[in-house]
Amino acid sequence: MKRINEFNNFRSGFVTLIGRPNVGKSTLMNFFIGEKISIVSNKPQTTRNKIRSILTGEGYQIIFIDTPGIHTPTTRLGKFMVKSANTALNEADAVIYMVEPRERIHEGDAAIIKSLSGVKRPVFLAINKVDTIAKPVLLKIIEQYGLAYNFAEIVPVSALTGENVPALFDSIKAILPEGPMYFPEDQITDQPERQIAAEIIREKALAYLQDEIPHGLAVEITAMRARTEDDDSIVDVGATIFCEKDSHKAIIIGKKGAMLKKIGTAARHDIQRLLGSPIFLDVWVKIKKNWRDNDFLLKNFGYGDANI
């Protein structure tokens, strides 16, 4: 790899993505990187922690920070998620604030805009899902947000199709300060493989389970190792899905284990792609009542410092 001082005018920086739950932040970050780093679901509050992904190109490196959706928390986990999102603002050289194309500014977005008053970095507004609305409506939305805050730029995008995402990327890259290469040029995330694998399993559970269950799920990878020293072509992966209620455990397992098998089969494909090897995935389900309000368990499940 080239030494940092061999780059002339090398630019780098941290870009934080914020917004209300389920507005498309993770989809946008994955589109930027060209890989699935952050899990995606149509259920709100999917992202629970800050996820950093790294994009390195000719003369630049951008570290995108995907954050949990900002909402009114009802558990200690929720409070941790909101704190995680807010503290990420102070790490950034720029902020992408993402909203849905509502004709009126949602009260949650109004609160976020108010909190941006103390941010000293450029804030770009990305109005997502523009492929779902008519242009005259979009122009009115742009106007009302322009009156609400002095954004560096307002960019209508579709994170799903990629519409206008290159224009947003070019605007972000243009304001990067000169700086070092923080990560090796072939690294695309700072998340350990175990953490990504756990999130993949949680994503599949989010996809298949009833709405009231996913918020009470956590996944822990208990083992990840090559089967023998001589044969590393198969990796054994052990995982435990934790839930909060006996009734939820029964639903996750399903009749004769059908639901758990469905989750595991879907997760196996993505984990194999992550590790680049065939895997044997063994998934168990256990109950940890009220874990979302338990400081020890929150830390154990990887949600940072839960003392909030």
Short mmCIF file of C-alpha atoms in Angstrom, two decimals:
data_model
loop_
_atom_site.label_atom_id
_atom_site.label_comp_id
_atom_site.label_asym_id
_atom_site.label_seq_id
_atom_site.Cartn_x
_atom_site.Cartn_y
_atom_site.Cartn_z
CA MET A 1 0.00 0.00 0.00
CA LYS A 2 1.21 3.54 -0.70
CA ARG A 3 2.38 5.54 2.27
CA ILE A 4 0.11 8.40 3.23
CA ASN A 5 2.63 11.10 2.36
CA GLU A 6 2.84 9.80 -1.21
CA PHE A 7 -0.70 11.08 -1.83
CA ASN A 8 -0.95 14.67 -2.95
CA ASN A 9 -3.96 16.45 -1.46
CA PHE A 10 -5.38 13.22 -0.06
CA ARG A 11 -8.79 13.88 1.48
CA SER A 12 -10.57 11.92 4.17
CA GLY A 13 -13.33 12.33 6.68
CA PHE A 14 -16.23 10.93 8.67
CA VAL A 15 -19.79 11.30 7.43
CA THR A 16 -22.66 10.54 9.83
CA LEU A 17 -26.08 9.43 8.58
CA ILE A 18 -28.96 10.42 10.85
CA GLY A 19 -32.73 10.39 10.64
CA ARG A 20 -35.88 8.87 12.05
CA PRO A 21 -36.28 5.06 12.07
CA ASN A 22 -36.81 3.28 8.77
CA VAL A 23 -36.06 6.21 6.44
CA GLY A 24 -33.40 4.28 4.48
CA LYS A 25 -30.07 5.20 6.11
CA SER A 26 -28.69 1.67 6.01
CA THR A 27 -29.80 1.20 2.40
CA LEU A 28 -28.03 4.41 1.42
CA MET A 29 -24.80 3.45 3.19
CA ASN A 30 -24.80 0.02 1.59
CA PHE A 31 -25.29 1.67 -1.82
CA PHE A 32 -22.31 3.97 -1.25
CA ILE A 33 -20.06 1.07 -0.28
CA GLY A 34 -21.38 -1.39 -2.86
CA GLU A 35 -21.59 -4.08 -0.20
CA LYS A 36 -24.15 -5.06 2.42
CA ILE A 37 -22.56 -3.80 5.63
CA SER A 38 -25.59 -2.67 7.60
CA ILE A 39 -28.66 -4.87 7.82
CA VAL A 40 -31.88 -3.65 6.22
CA SER A 41 -35.48 -4.24 7.24
CA ASN A 42 -38.85 -2.62 6.73
CA LYS A 43 -39.29 -2.65 10.51
CA PRO A 44 -38.25 0.48 12.44
CA GLN A 45 -35.23 0.59 14.81
CA THR A 46 -33.37 -2.10 12.88
CA THR A 47 -29.95 -0.47 13.38
CA ARG A 48 -29.04 -0.51 17.07
CA ASN A 49 -25.46 0.68 17.11
CA LYS A 50 -23.14 2.88 15.11
CA ILE A 51 -21.87 0.98 12.08
CA ARG A 52 -18.82 2.33 10.27
CA SER A 53 -18.18 1.49 6.63
CA ILE A 54 -15.17 2.63 4.67
CA LEU A 55 -14.97 3.72 1.06
CA THR A 56 -11.52 4.36 -0.37
CA GLY A 57 -10.96 5.74 -3.84
CA GLU A 58 -8.31 7.60 -5.80
CA GLY A 59 -7.21 10.40 -3.47
CA TYR A 60 -9.92 10.00 -0.83
CA GLN A 61 -11.30 7.87 1.99
CA ILE A 62 -14.78 8.35 3.47
CA ILE A 63 -15.89 6.66 6.67
CA PHE A 64 -19.69 6.52 6.73
CA ILE A 65 -21.32 6.13 10.15
CA ASP A 66 -24.77 4.56 10.06
CA THR A 67 -26.72 5.35 13.22
CA PRO A 68 -29.87 4.08 14.93
CA GLY A 69 -33.05 5.92 14.06
CA ILE A 70 -33.78 8.84 16.37
CA HIS A 71 -37.00 8.17 18.27
CA THR A 72 -38.59 8.55 21.71
CA PRO A 73 -37.06 5.66 23.70
CA THR A 74 -39.03 3.46 26.09
CA THR A 75 -36.23 1.09 27.21
CA ARG A 76 -32.58 1.42 28.19
CA LEU A 77 -31.70 -0.11 24.83
CA GLY A 78 -33.72 2.64 23.13
CA LYS A 79 -31.95 5.31 25.19
CA PHE A 80 -28.59 3.83 24.21
CA MET A 81 -29.59 3.85 20.53
CA VAL A 82 -30.62 7.52 20.59
CA LYS A 83 -27.48 8.50 22.51
CA SER A 84 -25.39 6.58 19.97
CA ALA A 85 -26.97 8.53 17.11
CA ASN A 86 -26.56 11.91 18.81
CA THR A 87 -22.92 11.40 19.79
CA ALA A 88 -22.08 10.42 16.21
CA LEU A 89 -22.85 14.00 15.16
CA ASN A 90 -19.76 15.16 17.03
CA GLU A 91 -17.53 12.65 15.22
CA ALA A 92 -18.43 13.87 11.76
CA ASP A 93 -16.86 16.14 9.17
CA ALA A 94 -20.27 16.20 7.48
CA VAL A 95 -23.78 14.97 8.21
CA ILE A 96 -26.33 13.39 5.90
CA TYR A 97 -29.77 13.91 7.38
CA MET A 98 -32.26 11.60 5.71
CA VAL A 99 -36.03 12.07 5.56
CA GLU A 100 -39.01 10.58 3.80
CA PRO A 101 -40.93 12.74 1.29
CA ARG A 102 -43.79 13.83 3.53
CA GLU A 103 -45.79 16.87 2.47
CA ARG A 104 -45.52 18.21 6.01
CA ILE A 105 -42.46 17.96 8.25
CA HIS A 106 -43.02 15.19 10.79
CA GLU A 107 -42.83 16.28 14.43
CA GLY A 108 -39.93 13.88 14.92
CA ASP A 109 -38.06 15.54 12.06
CA ALA A 110 -38.84 18.97 13.50
CA ALA A 111 -37.15 17.86 16.74
CA ILE A 112 -34.10 16.59 14.83
CA ILE A 113 -33.83 19.86 12.91
CA LYS A 114 -33.88 21.73 16.21
CA SER A 115 -31.04 19.55 17.53
CA LEU A 116 -28.97 20.34 14.44
CA SER A 117 -28.68 23.97 15.50
CA GLY A 118 -25.53 23.15 17.47
CA VAL A 119 -23.84 21.21 14.65
CA LYS A 120 -20.88 23.12 13.21
CA ARG A 121 -20.31 20.82 10.23
CA PRO A 122 -22.10 20.89 6.86
CA VAL A 123 -25.47 19.13 6.95
CA PHE A 124 -26.79 17.66 3.69
CA LEU A 125 -30.48 16.83 3.48
CA ALA A 126 -31.25 13.65 1.54
CA ILE A 127 -34.94 13.35 0.72
CA ASN A 128 -35.31 9.63 0.13
CA LYS A 129 -37.84 7.59 -1.89
CA VAL A 130 -38.33 10.33 -4.47
CA ASP A 131 -39.27 7.66 -6.99
CA THR A 132 -42.58 7.36 -5.10
CA ILE A 133 -43.82 10.97 -5.42
CA ALA A 134 -44.70 13.50 -8.13
CA LYS A 135 -42.25 16.30 -8.93
CA PRO A 136 -44.58 19.19 -7.91
CA VAL A 137 -44.96 17.59 -4.46
CA LEU A 138 -41.19 17.14 -4.20
CA LEU A 139 -40.58 20.82 -4.97
CA LYS A 140 -42.91 21.82 -2.12
CA ILE A 141 -41.07 19.47 0.25
CA ILE A 142 -37.70 20.93 -0.75
CA GLU A 143 -39.06 24.43 -0.15
CA GLN A 144 -40.36 23.71 3.34
CA TYR A 145 -37.13 22.04 4.46
CA GLY A 146 -35.12 24.90 2.98
CA LEU A 147 -37.07 27.30 5.18
CA ALA A 148 -36.61 25.11 8.26
CA TYR A 149 -32.80 24.87 8.21
CA ASN A 150 -29.79 26.21 6.34
CA PHE A 151 -28.66 22.95 4.74
CA ALA A 152 -25.40 22.80 2.81
CA GLU A 153 -27.43 21.17 0.04
CA ILE A 154 -30.80 19.45 -0.41
CA VAL A 155 -30.57 16.36 -2.62
CA PRO A 156 -33.58 14.21 -3.60
CA VAL A 157 -32.49 10.57 -3.84
CA SER A 158 -33.69 7.00 -4.01
CA ALA A 159 -31.38 4.86 -1.89
CA LEU A 160 -33.06 1.76 -3.30
CA THR A 161 -32.57 2.50 -7.01
CA GLY A 162 -29.53 4.79 -6.71
CA GLU A 163 -31.29 7.74 -8.33
CA ASN A 164 -29.27 10.91 -7.67
CA VAL A 165 -27.04 9.14 -5.11
CA PRO A 166 -23.89 9.89 -7.21
CA ALA A 167 -24.72 13.61 -7.04
CA LEU A 168 -24.98 13.43 -3.25
CA PHE A 169 -21.71 11.50 -3.09
CA ASP A 170 -19.91 14.08 -5.24
CA SER A 171 -21.13 16.88 -2.96
CA ILE A 172 -19.87 15.03 0.12
CA LYS A 173 -16.50 14.27 -1.44
CA ALA A 174 -16.05 17.92 -2.43
CA ILE A 175 -16.12 19.15 1.17
CA LEU A 176 -13.76 16.54 2.65
CA PRO A 177 -10.76 18.07 4.44
CA GLU A 178 -7.22 17.02 3.69
CA GLY A 179 -6.33 14.16 5.98
CA PRO A 180 -4.78 10.72 6.43
CA MET A 181 -5.93 7.30 5.32
CA TYR A 182 -7.49 6.08 8.56
CA PHE A 183 -7.99 2.48 7.45
CA PRO A 184 -6.22 0.13 4.99
CA GLU A 185 -7.50 0.75 1.48
CA ASP A 186 -9.02 -2.75 1.17
CA GLN A 187 -10.98 -2.55 4.45
CA ILE A 188 -14.70 -1.79 4.10
CA THR A 189 -15.89 -1.91 7.73
CA ASP A 190 -14.60 -1.82 11.28
CA GLN A 191 -17.15 -4.40 12.40
CA PRO A 192 -15.72 -7.82 13.40
CA GLU A 193 -16.97 -10.83 11.45
CA ARG A 194 -18.77 -12.21 14.50
CA GLN A 195 -20.76 -9.02 14.91
CA ILE A 196 -21.72 -8.92 11.22
CA ALA A 197 -22.77 -12.58 11.33
CA ALA A 198 -24.95 -11.91 14.38
CA GLU A 199 -26.60 -8.99 12.62
CA ILE A 200 -27.25 -11.12 9.52
CA ILE A 201 -29.15 -13.65 11.64
CA ARG A 202 -31.13 -10.85 13.30
CA GLU A 203 -31.96 -9.41 9.89
CA LYS A 204 -33.47 -12.72 8.76
CA ALA A 205 -35.45 -12.96 11.98
CA LEU A 206 -36.75 -9.43 11.40
CA ALA A 207 -37.89 -10.48 7.94
CA TYR A 208 -39.84 -13.54 9.01
CA LEU A 209 -41.20 -12.85 12.49
CA GLN A 210 -44.25 -10.99 13.71
CA ASP A 211 -43.99 -7.26 14.34
CA GLU A 212 -44.09 -7.45 18.15
CA ILE A 213 -41.17 -9.88 18.42
CA PRO A 214 -38.14 -8.35 16.60
CA HIS A 215 -37.56 -5.46 19.02
CA GLY A 216 -37.04 -8.03 21.77
CA LEU A 217 -34.41 -10.05 19.89
CA ALA A 218 -30.66 -10.13 20.30
CA VAL A 219 -28.21 -12.51 18.63
CA GLU A 220 -24.87 -13.69 19.97
CA ILE A 221 -22.29 -15.68 18.01
CA THR A 222 -20.99 -18.31 20.42
CA ALA A 223 -18.52 -20.04 18.08
CA MET A 224 -16.81 -19.39 14.75
CA ARG A 225 -13.97 -21.69 13.87
CA ALA A 226 -12.60 -23.88 11.09
CA ARG A 227 -13.66 -27.50 11.57
CA THR A 228 -10.06 -28.87 11.75
CA GLU A 229 -6.58 -27.47 11.39
CA ASP A 230 -6.15 -29.42 8.15
CA ASP A 231 -9.52 -28.58 6.62
CA ASP A 232 -10.53 -24.94 6.80
CA SER A 233 -13.01 -25.21 3.95
CA ILE A 234 -15.93 -25.52 6.41
CA VAL A 235 -16.46 -23.06 9.25
CA ASP A 236 -18.63 -24.04 12.20
CA VAL A 237 -20.75 -21.13 13.40
CA GLY A 238 -22.76 -21.34 16.60
CA ALA A 239 -25.37 -18.69 17.38
CA THR A 240 -27.99 -18.01 20.03
CA ILE A 241 -31.11 -15.93 19.47
CA PHE A 242 -32.27 -14.34 22.72
CA CYS A 243 -35.87 -13.28 23.23
CA GLU A 244 -37.83 -11.94 26.19
CA LYS A 245 -40.90 -14.21 26.44
CA ASP A 246 -41.73 -17.91 26.46
CA SER A 247 -44.39 -17.31 23.81
CA HIS A 248 -41.85 -15.59 21.58
CA LYS A 249 -39.46 -18.51 21.86
CA ALA A 250 -42.15 -20.87 20.61
CA ILE A 251 -42.87 -18.61 17.62
CA ILE A 252 -39.17 -18.25 16.73
CA ILE A 253 -38.70 -22.01 16.76
CA GLY A 254 -41.99 -22.67 14.98
CA LYS A 255 -43.86 -25.91 14.48
CA LYS A 256 -41.32 -28.75 14.46
CA GLY A 257 -38.55 -26.15 14.20
CA ALA A 258 -39.73 -24.84 10.82
CA MET A 259 -39.32 -21.11 11.54
CA LEU A 260 -35.86 -21.46 13.08
CA LYS A 261 -34.78 -23.55 10.10
CA LYS A 262 -36.12 -20.88 7.74
CA ILE A 263 -34.15 -18.13 9.56
CA GLY A 264 -30.99 -20.24 9.65
CA THR A 265 -31.18 -21.22 5.98
CA ALA A 266 -31.58 -17.60 4.89
CA ALA A 267 -28.73 -16.44 7.17
CA ARG A 268 -26.37 -19.20 6.05
CA HIS A 269 -26.14 -17.85 2.49
CA ASP A 270 -25.10 -14.35 3.59
CA ILE A 271 -22.67 -15.57 6.25
CA GLN A 272 -20.98 -17.86 3.72
CA ARG A 273 -20.56 -14.85 1.43
CA LEU A 274 -19.12 -12.86 4.35
CA LEU A 275 -16.60 -15.53 5.33
CA GLY A 276 -15.85 -16.79 1.83
CA SER A 277 -16.27 -20.41 2.99
CA PRO A 278 -19.02 -22.99 3.38
CA ILE A 279 -20.42 -22.95 6.91
CA PHE A 280 -22.35 -25.20 9.26
CA LEU A 281 -24.73 -22.95 11.19
CA ASP A 282 -26.15 -24.14 14.51
CA VAL A 283 -28.76 -21.77 15.98
CA TRP A 284 -30.39 -22.02 19.41
CA VAL A 285 -33.10 -19.91 21.08
CA LYS A 286 -32.97 -18.82 24.72
CA ILE A 287 -35.05 -16.53 26.91
CA LYS A 288 -33.59 -13.50 28.71
CA LYS A 289 -36.51 -11.67 30.21
CA ASN A 290 -36.38 -7.86 29.98
CA TRP A 291 -32.84 -7.87 28.59
CA ARG A 292 -33.43 -4.48 26.95
CA ASP A 293 -33.47 -2.90 30.42
CA ASN A 294 -30.56 -4.90 31.83
CA ASP A 295 -27.23 -3.03 31.80
CA PHE A 296 -25.11 -6.19 31.99
CA LEU A 297 -26.91 -7.93 29.14
CA LEU A 298 -26.90 -4.79 26.98
CA LYS A 299 -23.11 -4.63 27.25
CA ASN A 300 -22.83 -8.38 26.73
CA PHE A 301 -24.82 -8.13 23.49
CA GLY A 302 -22.48 -5.42 22.18
CA TYR A 303 -24.44 -2.26 22.81
CA GLY A 304 -21.50 -0.34 24.20
CA ASP A 305 -21.70 1.61 27.41
CA ALA A 306 -25.28 1.24 28.58
CA ASN A 307 -24.78 3.59 31.54
CA ILE A 308 -26.98 6.33 30.19
#
